[in-house]
PDB file of C-alpha atoms and ligand atoms in Angstrom:
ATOM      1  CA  UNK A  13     -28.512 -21.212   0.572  1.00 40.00           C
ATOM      2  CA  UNK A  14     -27.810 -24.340   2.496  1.00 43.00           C
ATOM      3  CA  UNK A  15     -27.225 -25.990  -1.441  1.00 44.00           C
ATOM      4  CA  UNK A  16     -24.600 -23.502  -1.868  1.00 46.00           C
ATOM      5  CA  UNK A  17     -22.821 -24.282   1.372  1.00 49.00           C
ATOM      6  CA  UNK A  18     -22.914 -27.692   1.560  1.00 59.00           C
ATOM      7  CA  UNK A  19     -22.777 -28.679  -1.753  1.00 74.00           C
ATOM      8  CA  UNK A  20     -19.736 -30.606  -0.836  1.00 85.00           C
ATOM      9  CA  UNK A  21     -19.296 -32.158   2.364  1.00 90.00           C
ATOM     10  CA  UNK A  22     -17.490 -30.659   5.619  1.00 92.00           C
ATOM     11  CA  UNK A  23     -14.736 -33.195   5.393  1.00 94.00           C
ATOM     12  CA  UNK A  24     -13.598 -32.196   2.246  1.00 93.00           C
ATOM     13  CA  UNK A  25     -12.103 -28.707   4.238  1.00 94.00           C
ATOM     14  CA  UNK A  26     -10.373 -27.574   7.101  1.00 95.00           C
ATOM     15  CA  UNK A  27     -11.527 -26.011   9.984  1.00 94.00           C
ATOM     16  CA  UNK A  28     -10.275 -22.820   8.693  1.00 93.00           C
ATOM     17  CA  UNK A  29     -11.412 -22.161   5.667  1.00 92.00           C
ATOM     18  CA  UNK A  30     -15.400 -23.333   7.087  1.00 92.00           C
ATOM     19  CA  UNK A  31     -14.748 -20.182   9.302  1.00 91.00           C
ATOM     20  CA  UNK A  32     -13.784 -17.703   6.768  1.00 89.00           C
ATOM     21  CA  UNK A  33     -16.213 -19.136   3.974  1.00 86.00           C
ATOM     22  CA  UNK A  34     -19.045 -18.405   6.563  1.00 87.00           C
ATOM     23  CA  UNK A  35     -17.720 -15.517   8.377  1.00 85.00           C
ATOM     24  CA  UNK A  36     -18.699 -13.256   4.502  1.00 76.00           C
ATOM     25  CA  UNK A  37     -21.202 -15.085   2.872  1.00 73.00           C
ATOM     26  CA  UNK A  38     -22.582 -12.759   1.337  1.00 67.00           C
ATOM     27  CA  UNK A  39     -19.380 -11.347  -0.714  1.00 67.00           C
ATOM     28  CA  UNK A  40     -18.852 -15.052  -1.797  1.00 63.00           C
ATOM     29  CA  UNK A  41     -22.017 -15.768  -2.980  1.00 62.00           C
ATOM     30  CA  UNK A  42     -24.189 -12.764  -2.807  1.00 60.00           C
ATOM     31  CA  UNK A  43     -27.597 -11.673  -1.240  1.00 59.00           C
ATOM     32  CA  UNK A  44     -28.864 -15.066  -0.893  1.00 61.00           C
ATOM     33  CA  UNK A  45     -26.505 -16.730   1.679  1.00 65.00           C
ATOM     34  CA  UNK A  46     -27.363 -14.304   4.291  1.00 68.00           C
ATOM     35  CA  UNK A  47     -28.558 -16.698   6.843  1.00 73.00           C
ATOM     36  CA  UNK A  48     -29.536 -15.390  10.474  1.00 80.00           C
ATOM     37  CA  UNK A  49     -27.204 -15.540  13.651  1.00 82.00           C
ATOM     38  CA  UNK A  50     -28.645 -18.635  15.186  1.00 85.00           C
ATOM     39  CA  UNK A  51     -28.628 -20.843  12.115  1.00 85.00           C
ATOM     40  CA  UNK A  52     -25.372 -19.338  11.104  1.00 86.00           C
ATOM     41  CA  UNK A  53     -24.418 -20.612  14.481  1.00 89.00           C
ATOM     42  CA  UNK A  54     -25.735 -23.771  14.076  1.00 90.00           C
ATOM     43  CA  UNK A  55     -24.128 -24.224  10.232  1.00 88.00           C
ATOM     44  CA  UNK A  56     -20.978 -23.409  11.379  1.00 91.00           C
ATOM     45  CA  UNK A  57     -21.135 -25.770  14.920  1.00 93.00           C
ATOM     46  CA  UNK A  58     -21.867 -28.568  11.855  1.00 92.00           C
ATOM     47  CA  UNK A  59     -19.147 -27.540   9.633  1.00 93.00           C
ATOM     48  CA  UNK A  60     -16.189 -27.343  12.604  1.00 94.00           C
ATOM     49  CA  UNK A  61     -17.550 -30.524  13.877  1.00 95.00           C
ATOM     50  CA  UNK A  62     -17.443 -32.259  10.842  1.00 94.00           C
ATOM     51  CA  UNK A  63     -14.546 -30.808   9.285  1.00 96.00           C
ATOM     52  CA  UNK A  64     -11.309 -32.527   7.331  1.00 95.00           C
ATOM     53  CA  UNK A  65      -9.633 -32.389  10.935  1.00 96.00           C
ATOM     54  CA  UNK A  66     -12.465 -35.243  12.326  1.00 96.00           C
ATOM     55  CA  UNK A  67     -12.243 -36.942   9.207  1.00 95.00           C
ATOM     56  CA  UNK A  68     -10.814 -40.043   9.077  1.00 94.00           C
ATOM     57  CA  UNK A  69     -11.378 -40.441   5.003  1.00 92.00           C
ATOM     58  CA  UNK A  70      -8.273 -40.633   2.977  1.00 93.00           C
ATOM     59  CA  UNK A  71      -9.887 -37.524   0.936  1.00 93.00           C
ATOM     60  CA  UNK A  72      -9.744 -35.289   4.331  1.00 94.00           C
ATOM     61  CA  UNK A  73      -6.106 -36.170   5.006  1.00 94.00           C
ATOM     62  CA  UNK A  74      -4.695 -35.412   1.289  1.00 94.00           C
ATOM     63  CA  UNK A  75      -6.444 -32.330   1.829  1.00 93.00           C
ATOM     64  CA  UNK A  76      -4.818 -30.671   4.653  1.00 94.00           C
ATOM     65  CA  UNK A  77      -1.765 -32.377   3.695  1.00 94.00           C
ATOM     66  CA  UNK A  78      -2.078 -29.921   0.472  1.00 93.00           C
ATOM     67  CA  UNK A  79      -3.689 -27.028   2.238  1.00 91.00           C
ATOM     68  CA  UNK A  80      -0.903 -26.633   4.660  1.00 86.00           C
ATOM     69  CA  UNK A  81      -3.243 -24.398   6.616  1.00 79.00           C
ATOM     70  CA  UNK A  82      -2.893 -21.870   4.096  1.00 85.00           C
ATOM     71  CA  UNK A  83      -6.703 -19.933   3.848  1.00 85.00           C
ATOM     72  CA  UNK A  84      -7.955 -21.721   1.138  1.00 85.00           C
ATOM     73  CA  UNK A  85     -11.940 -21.713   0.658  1.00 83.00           C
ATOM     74  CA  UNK A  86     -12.257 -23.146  -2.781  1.00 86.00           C
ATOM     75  CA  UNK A  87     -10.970 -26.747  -2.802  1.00 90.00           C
ATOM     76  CA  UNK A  88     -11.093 -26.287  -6.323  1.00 91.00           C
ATOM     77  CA  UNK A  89      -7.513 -24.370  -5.630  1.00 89.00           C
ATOM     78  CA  UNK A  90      -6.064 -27.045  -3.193  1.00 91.00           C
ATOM     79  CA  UNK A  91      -3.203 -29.132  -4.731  1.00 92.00           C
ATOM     80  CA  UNK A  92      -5.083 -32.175  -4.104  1.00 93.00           C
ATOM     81  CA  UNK A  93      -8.092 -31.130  -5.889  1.00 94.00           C
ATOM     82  CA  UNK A  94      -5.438 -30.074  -8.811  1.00 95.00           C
ATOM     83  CA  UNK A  95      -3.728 -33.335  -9.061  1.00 94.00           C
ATOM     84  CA  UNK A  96      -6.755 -35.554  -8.809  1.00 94.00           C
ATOM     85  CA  UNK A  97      -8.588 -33.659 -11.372  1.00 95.00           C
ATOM     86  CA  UNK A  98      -5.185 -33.179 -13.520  1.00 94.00           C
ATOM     87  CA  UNK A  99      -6.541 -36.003 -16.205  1.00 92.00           C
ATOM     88  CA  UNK A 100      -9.774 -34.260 -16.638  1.00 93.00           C
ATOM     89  CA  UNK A 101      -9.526 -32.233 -20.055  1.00 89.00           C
ATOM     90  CA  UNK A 102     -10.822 -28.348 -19.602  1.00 88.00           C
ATOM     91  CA  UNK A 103     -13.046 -28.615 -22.041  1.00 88.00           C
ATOM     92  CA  UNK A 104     -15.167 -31.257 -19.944  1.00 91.00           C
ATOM     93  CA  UNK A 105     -15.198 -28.384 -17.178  1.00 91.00           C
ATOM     94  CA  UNK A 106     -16.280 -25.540 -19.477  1.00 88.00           C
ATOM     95  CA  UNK A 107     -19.302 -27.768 -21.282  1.00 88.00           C
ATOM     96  CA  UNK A 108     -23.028 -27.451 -20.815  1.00 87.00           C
ATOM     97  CA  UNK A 109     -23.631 -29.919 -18.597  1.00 87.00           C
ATOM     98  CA  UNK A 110     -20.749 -29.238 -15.990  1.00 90.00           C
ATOM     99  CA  UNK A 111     -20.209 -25.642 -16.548  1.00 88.00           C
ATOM    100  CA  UNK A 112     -17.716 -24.952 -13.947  1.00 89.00           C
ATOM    101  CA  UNK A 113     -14.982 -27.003 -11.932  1.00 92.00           C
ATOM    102  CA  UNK A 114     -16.866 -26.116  -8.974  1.00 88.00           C
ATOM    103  CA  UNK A 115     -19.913 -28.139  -9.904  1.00 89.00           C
ATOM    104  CA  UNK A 116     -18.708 -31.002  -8.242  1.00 91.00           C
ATOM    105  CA  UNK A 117     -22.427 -32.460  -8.478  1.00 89.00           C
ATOM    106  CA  UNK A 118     -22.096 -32.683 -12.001  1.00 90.00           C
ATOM    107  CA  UNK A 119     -19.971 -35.612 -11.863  1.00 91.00           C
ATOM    108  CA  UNK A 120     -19.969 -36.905  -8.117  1.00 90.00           C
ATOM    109  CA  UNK A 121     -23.425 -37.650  -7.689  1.00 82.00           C
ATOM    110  CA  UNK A 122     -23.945 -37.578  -4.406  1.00 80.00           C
ATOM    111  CA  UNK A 123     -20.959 -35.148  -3.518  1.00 81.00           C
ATOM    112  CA  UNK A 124     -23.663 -33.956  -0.559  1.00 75.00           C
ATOM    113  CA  UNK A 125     -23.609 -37.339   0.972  1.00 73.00           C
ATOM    114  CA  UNK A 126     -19.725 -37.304   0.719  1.00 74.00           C
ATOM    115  CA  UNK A 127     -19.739 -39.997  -1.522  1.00 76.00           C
ATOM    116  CA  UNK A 128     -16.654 -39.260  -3.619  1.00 76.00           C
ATOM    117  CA  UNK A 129     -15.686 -43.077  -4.803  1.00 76.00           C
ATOM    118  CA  UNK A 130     -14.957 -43.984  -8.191  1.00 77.00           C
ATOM    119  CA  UNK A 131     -18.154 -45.685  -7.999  1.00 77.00           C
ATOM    120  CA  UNK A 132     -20.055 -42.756  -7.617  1.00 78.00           C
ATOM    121  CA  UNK A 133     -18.605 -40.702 -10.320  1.00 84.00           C
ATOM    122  CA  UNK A 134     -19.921 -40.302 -13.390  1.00 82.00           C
ATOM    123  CA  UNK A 135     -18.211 -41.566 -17.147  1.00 80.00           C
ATOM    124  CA  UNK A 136     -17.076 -38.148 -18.205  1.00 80.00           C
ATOM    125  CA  UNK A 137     -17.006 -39.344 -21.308  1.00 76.00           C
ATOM    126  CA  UNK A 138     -20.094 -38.745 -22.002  1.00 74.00           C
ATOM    127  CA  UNK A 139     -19.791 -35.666 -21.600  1.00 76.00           C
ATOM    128  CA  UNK A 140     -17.588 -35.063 -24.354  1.00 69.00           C
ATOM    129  CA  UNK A 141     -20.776 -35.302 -26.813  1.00 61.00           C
ATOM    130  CA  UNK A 142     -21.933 -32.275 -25.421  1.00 57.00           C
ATOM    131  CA  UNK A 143     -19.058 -29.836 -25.920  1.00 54.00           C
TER     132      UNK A 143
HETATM  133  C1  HEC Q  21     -15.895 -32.961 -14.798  1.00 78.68           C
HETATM  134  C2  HEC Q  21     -16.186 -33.891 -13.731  1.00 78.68           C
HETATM  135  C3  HEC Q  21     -15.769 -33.551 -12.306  1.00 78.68           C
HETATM  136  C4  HEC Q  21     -16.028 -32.412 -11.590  1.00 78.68           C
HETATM  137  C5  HEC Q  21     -16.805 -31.182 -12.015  1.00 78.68           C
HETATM  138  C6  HEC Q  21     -15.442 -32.629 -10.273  1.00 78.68           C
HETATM  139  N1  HEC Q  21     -14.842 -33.848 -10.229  1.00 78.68           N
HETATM  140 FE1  HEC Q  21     -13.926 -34.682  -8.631  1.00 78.68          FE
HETATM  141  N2  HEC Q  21     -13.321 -36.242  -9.756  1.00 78.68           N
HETATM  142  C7  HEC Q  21     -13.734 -36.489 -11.056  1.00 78.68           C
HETATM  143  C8  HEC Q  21     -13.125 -37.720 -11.536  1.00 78.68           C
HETATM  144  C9  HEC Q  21     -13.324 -38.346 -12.907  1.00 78.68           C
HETATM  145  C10 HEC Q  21     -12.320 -38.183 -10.464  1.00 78.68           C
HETATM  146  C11 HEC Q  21     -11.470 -39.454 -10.427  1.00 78.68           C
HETATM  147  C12 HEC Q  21     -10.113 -39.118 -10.971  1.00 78.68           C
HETATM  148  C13 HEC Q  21      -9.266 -40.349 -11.031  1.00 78.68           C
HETATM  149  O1  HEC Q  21      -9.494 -41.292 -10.297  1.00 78.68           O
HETATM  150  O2  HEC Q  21      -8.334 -40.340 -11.854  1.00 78.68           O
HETATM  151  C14 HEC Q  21     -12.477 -37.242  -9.362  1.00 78.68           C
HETATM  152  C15 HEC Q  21     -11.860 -37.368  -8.127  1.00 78.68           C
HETATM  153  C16 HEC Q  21     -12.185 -36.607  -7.023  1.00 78.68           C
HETATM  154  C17 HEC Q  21     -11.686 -36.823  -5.686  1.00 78.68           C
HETATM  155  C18 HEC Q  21     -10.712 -37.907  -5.282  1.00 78.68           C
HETATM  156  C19 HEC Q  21     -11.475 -39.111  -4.848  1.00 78.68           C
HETATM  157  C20 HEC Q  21     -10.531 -40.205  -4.440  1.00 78.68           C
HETATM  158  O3  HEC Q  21     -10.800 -40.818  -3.414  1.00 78.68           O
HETATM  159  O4  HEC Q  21      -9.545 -40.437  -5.156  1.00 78.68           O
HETATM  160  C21 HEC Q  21     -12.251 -35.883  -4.875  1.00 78.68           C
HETATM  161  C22 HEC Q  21     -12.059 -35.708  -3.374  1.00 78.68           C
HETATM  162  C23 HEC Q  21     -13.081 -35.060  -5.713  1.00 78.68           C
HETATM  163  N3  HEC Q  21     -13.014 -35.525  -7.009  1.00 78.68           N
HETATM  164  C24 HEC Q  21     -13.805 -33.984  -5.265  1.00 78.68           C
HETATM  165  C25 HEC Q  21     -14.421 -33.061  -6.119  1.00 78.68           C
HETATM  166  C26 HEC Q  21     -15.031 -31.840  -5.655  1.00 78.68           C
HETATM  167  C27 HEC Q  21     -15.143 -31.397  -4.198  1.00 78.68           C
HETATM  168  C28 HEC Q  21     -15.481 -31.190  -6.761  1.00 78.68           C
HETATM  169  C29 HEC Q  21     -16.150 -29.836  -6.852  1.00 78.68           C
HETATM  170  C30 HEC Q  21     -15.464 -28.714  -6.244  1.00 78.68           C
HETATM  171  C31 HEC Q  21     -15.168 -32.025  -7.924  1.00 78.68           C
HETATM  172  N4  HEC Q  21     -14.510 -33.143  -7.482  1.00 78.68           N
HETATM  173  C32 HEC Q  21     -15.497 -31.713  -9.229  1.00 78.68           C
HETATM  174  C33 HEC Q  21     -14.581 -35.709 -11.807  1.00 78.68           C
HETATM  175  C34 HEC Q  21     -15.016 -34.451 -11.452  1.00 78.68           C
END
């Protein structure tokens, strides 16, 4: 459950969309996120407190920039996310290893720790072997 959550770090959205991603977990991501009140609470404490708003990363800034406080809970649909993915060919997405845009781990490797740096992405070509 907490995977699913914070599988990409706080900073990366708005205060906003933390709130409505955790106020129906369970239609986003079924059964499994239900989490109980007090560690809900305590998720959510983390999420506003950490959120693109306290960020002072360039990555936080383009994104509500692009967001425009419109309720956006997959960053996947942000502008930002659009344009700095907009060189990456759909096929890469759709392929074994990555599977889906929103398997950021796939070629961030340590998304969780909100590394995001060129340096911490993956070649993608590589993954072209696998399509
Ligand atoms: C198929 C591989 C792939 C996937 C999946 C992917 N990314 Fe990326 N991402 C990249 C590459 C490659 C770049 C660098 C693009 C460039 O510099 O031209 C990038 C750039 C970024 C940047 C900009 C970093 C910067 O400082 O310029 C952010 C933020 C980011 N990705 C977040 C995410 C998040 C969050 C997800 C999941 C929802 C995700 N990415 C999924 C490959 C991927």
């Amino acid at each position: 459950m907490h995977h699913v959550i914070l599988s990409i770090p706080p900073f990366l959205l708005p205060k906003k969309s933390w709130n409505i991603l955790m106020s129906d977990l369970e239609n986003h991501f079924g059964d499994d996120a239900y989490v109980e009140e007090e560690t809900h609470n305590i998720i959510l404490k983390f999420l506003e407190q950490n959120s693109a708003e306290t960020s002072t990363k360039e990555a936080a800034f383009m994104i509500l920039d692009s967001l425009k406080n419109k309720d956006i809970i997959a960053i996947t649909k942000s502008n930002y996310w659009k344009k700095t993915h907009k060189n990456i060919d759909n096929n890469i997405f759709s392929n074994s290893l990555v599977k889906s845009k929103a398997n950021c781990k796939a070629c961030h490797n340590d998304i969780e720790k909100g590394l995001i740096e060129d340096e911490n992405i993956k070649n993608i070509s590589s993954f072209t072997s696998y399509m």
